[in-house]
PDB file of C-alpha atoms and ligand atoms in Angstrom:
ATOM      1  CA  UNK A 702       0.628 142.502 300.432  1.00  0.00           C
ATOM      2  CA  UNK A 703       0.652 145.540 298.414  1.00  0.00           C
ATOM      3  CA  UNK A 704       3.438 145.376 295.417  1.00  0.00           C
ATOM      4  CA  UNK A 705       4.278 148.753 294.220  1.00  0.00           C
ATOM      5  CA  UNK A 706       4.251 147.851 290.088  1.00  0.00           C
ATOM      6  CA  UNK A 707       8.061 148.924 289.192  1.00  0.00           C
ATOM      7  CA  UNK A 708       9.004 146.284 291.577  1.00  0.00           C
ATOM      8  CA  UNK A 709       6.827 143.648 290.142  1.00  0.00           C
ATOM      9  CA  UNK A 710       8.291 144.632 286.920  1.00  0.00           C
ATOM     10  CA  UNK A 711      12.107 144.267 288.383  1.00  0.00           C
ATOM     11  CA  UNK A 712      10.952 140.834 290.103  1.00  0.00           C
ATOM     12  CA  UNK A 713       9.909 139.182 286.393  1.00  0.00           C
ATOM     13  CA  UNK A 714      12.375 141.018 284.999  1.00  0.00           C
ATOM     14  CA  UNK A 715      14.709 138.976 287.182  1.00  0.00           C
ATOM     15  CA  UNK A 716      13.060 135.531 286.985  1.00  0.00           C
ATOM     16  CA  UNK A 717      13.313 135.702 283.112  1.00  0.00           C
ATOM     17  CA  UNK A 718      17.086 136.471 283.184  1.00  0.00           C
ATOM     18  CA  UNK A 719      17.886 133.171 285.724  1.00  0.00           C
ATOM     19  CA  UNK A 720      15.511 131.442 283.242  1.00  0.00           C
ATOM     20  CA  UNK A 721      17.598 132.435 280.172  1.00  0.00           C
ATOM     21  CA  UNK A 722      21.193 131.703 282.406  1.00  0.00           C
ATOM     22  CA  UNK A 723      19.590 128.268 282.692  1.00  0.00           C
ATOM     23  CA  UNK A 724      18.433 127.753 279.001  1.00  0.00           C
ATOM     24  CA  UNK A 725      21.847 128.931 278.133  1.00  0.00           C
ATOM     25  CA  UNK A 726      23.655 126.173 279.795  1.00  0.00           C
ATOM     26  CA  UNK A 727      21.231 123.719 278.616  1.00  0.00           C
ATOM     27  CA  UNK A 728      21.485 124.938 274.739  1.00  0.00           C
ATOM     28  CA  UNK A 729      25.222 124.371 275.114  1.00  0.00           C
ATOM     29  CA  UNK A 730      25.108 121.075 276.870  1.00  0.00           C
ATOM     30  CA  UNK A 731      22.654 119.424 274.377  1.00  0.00           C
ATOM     31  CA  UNK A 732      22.619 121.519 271.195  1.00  0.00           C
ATOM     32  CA  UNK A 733      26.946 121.880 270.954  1.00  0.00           C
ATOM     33  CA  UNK A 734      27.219 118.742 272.587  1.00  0.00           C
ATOM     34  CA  UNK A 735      29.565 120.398 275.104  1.00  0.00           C
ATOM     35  CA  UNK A 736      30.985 119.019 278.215  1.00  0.00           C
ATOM     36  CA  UNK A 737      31.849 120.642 281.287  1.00  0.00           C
ATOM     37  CA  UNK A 738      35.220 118.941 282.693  1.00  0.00           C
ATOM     38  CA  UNK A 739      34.429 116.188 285.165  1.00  0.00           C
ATOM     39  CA  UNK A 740      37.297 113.696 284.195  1.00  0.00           C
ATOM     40  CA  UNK A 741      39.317 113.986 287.345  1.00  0.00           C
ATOM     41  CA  UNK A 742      42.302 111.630 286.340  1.00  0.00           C
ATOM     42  CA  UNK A 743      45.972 112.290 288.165  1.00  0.00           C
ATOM     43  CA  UNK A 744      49.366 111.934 286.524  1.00  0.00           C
ATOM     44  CA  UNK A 745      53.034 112.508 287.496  1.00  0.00           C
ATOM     45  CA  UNK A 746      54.114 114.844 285.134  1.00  0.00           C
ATOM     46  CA  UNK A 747      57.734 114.714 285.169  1.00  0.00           C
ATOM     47  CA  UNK A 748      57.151 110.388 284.714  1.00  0.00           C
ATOM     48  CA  UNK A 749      54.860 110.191 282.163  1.00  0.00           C
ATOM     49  CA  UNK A 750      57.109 108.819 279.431  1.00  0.00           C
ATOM     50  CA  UNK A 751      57.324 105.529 281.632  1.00  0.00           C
ATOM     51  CA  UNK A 752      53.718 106.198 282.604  1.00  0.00           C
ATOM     52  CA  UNK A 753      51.796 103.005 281.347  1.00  0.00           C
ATOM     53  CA  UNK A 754      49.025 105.043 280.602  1.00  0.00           C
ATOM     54  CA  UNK A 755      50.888 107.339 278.033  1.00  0.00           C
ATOM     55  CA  UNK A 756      53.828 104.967 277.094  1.00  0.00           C
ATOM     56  CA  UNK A 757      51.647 104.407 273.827  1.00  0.00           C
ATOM     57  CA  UNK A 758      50.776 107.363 272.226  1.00  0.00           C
ATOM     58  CA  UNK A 759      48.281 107.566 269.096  1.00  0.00           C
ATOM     59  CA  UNK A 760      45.286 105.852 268.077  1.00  0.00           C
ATOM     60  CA  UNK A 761      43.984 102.450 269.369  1.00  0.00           C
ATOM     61  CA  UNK A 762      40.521 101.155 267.208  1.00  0.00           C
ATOM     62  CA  UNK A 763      37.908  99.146 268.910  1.00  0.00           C
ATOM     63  CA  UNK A 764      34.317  98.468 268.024  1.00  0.00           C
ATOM     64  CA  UNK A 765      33.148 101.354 269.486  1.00  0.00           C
ATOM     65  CA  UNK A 766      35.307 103.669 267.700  1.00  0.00           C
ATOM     66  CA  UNK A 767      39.230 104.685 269.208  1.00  0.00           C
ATOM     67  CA  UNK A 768      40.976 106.013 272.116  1.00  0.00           C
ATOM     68  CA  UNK A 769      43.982 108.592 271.238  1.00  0.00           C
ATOM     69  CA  UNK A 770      46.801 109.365 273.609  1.00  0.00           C
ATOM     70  CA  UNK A 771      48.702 112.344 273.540  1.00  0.00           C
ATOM     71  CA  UNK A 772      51.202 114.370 274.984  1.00  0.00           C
ATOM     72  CA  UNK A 773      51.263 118.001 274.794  1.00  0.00           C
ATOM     73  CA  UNK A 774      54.847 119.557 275.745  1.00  0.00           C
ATOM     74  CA  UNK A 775      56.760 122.442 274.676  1.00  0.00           C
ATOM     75  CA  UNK A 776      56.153 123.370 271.388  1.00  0.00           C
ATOM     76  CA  UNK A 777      54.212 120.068 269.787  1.00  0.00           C
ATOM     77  CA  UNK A 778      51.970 117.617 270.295  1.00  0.00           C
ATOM     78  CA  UNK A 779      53.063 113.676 270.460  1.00  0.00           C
ATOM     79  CA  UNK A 780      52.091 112.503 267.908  1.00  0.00           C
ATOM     80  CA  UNK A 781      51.728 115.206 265.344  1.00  0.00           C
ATOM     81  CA  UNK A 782      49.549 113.381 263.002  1.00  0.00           C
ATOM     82  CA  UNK A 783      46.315 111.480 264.209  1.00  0.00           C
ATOM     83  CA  UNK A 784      44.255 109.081 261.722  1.00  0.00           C
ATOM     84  CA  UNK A 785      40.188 108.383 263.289  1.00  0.00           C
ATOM     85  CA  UNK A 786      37.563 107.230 261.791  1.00  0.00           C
ATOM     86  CA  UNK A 787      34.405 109.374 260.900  1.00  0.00           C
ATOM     87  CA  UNK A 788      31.085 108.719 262.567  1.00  0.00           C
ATOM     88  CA  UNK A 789      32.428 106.631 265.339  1.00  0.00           C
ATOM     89  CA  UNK A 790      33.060 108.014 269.223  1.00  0.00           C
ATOM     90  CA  UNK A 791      36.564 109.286 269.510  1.00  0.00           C
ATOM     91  CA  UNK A 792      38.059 109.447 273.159  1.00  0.00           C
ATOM     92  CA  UNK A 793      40.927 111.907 273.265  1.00  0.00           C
ATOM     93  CA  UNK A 794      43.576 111.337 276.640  1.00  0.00           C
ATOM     94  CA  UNK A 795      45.861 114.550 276.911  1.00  0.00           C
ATOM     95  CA  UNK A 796      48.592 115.435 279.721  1.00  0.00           C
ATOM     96  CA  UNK A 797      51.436 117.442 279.327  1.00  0.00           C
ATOM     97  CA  UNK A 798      54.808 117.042 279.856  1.00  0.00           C
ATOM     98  CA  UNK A 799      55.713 120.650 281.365  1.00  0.00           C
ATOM     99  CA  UNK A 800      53.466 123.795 281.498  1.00  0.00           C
ATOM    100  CA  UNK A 801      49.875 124.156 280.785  1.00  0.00           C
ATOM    101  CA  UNK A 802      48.966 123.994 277.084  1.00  0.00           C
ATOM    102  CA  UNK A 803      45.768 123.738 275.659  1.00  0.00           C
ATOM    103  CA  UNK A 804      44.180 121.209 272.698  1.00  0.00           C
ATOM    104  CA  UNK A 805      41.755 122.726 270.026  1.00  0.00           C
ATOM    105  CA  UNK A 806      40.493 120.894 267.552  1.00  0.00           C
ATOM    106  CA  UNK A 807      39.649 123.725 265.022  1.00  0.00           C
ATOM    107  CA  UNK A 808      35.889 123.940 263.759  1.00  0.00           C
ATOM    108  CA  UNK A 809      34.943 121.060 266.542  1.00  0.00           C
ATOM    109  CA  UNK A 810      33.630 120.714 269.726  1.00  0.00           C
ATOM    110  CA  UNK A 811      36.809 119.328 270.742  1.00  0.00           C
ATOM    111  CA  UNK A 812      38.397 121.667 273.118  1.00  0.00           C
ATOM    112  CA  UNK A 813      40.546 121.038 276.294  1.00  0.00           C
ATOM    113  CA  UNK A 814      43.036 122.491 278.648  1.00  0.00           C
ATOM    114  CA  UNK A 815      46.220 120.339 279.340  1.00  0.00           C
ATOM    115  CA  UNK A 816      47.353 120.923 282.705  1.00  0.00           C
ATOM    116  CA  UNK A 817      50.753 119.153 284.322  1.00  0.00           C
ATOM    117  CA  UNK A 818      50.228 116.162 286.858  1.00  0.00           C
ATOM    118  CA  UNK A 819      46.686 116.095 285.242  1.00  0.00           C
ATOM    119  CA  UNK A 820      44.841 113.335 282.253  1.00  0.00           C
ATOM    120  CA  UNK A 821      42.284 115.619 280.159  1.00  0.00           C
ATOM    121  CA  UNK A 822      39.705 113.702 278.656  1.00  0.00           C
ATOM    122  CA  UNK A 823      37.059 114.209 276.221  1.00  0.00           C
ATOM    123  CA  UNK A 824      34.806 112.137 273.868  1.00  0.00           C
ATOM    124  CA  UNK A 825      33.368 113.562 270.737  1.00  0.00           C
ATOM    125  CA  UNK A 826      32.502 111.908 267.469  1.00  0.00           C
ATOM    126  CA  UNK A 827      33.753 113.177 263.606  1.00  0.00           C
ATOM    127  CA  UNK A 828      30.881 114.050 261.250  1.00  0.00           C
ATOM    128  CA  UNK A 829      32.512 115.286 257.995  1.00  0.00           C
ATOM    129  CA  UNK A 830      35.931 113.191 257.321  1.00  0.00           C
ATOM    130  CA  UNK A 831      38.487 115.409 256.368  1.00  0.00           C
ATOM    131  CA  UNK A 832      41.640 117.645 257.447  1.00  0.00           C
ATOM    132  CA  UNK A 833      41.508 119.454 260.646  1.00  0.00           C
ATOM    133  CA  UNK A 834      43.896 122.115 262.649  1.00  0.00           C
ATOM    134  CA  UNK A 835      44.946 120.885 266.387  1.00  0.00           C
ATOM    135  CA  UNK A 836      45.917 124.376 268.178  1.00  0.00           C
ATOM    136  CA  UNK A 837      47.411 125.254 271.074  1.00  0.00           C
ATOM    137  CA  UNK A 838      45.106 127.815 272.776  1.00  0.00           C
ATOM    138  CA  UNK A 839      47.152 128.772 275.967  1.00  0.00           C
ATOM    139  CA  UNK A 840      50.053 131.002 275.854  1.00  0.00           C
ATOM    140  CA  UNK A 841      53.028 128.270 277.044  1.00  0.00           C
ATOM    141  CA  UNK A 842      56.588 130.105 275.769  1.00  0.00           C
ATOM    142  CA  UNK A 843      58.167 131.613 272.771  1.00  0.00           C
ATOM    143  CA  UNK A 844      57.358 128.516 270.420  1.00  0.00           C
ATOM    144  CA  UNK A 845      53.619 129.061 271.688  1.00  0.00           C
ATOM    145  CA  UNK A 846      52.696 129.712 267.775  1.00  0.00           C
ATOM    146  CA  UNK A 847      54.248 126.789 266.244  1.00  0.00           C
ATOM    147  CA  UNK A 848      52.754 123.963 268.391  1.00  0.00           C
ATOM    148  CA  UNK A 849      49.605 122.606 266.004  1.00  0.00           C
ATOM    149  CA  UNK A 850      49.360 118.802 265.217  1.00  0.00           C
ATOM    150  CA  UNK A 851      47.020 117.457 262.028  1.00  0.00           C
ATOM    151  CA  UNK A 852      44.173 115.269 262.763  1.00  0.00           C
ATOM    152  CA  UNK A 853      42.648 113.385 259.944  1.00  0.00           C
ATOM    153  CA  UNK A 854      38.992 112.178 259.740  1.00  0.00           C
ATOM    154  CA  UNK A 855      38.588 109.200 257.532  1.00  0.00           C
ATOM    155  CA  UNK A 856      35.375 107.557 255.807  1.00  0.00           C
ATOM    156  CA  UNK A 857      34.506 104.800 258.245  1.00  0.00           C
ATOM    157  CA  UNK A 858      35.193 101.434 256.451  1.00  0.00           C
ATOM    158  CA  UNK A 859      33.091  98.953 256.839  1.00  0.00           C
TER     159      UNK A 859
HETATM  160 CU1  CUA B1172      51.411 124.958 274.031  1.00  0.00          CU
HETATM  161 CU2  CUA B1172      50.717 127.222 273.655  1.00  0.00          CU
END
């Protein structure tokens, strides 16, 4: 079969740009550590103050590290202030009580939407203890701006 060159040209040209879409997603998966969401967890959203799963909110420690609960509603995050140790696997559980907000941990790989009638969930460990900035990073109302919590990384004691 007789190839004109230009299209033997196009035809790599193409293979090398599905090659690079691939290496792309693979770079993000294992050099940022980033997940794509595959948690597919179910909540009623207008119960989830009597919802055992949320009805204790913060940060339980076990030997592997701790599991945080929160709940994301109009304009803050329950609760506002979250204490986890460094160096240890942190599981963050996030719903929201009304519209669709999201949960940024600033300068992280921790990143989520919250969506109603829907548990987000995300694991991600703390290098470098410290102060950081949880943002809301979808557009939910006039108080939009104001709704940030704290999260604080702490030395690991041993
Ligand atoms: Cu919640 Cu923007």
């Amino acid at each position: 079969m007789n190839v004109p060159l230009y299209e033997k040209l196009w035809m790599w040209a193409a293979g090398v740009l599905i090659v690079a879409f691939l290496a792309m997603i693979a770079v993000g998966v294992a050099g940022s550590a980033l997940q794509p969401p595959s948690h597919v967890e179910t909540i009623d959203p207008t119960k989830i103050w009597n919802d055992p799963r949320f009805v204790r909110r913060g940060v339980t420690l076990d030997e592997h590290g701790a599991t945080v609960v929160v709940v994301g509603m109009m304009f803050a995050f329950m609760p506002a202030e979250i204490r986890v140790p460094a160096g240890r696997r942190v599981t963050f559980r996030v719903t929201s009580a009304d519209v669709t907000h999201g949960f940024q941990i600033v300068g992280t790989n921790g990143n989520t939407m919250i969506v109603p009638g829907y548990v987000s969930q995300f694991t991600t460990v703390f290098r470098e203890p410290g102060e950081y900035l949880i943002v809301c990073n979808e557009y939910c109302g006039l108080g939009h701006h104001l709704m940030s919590a704290k999260l604080i990384v702490e030395e690991a004691r041993p």
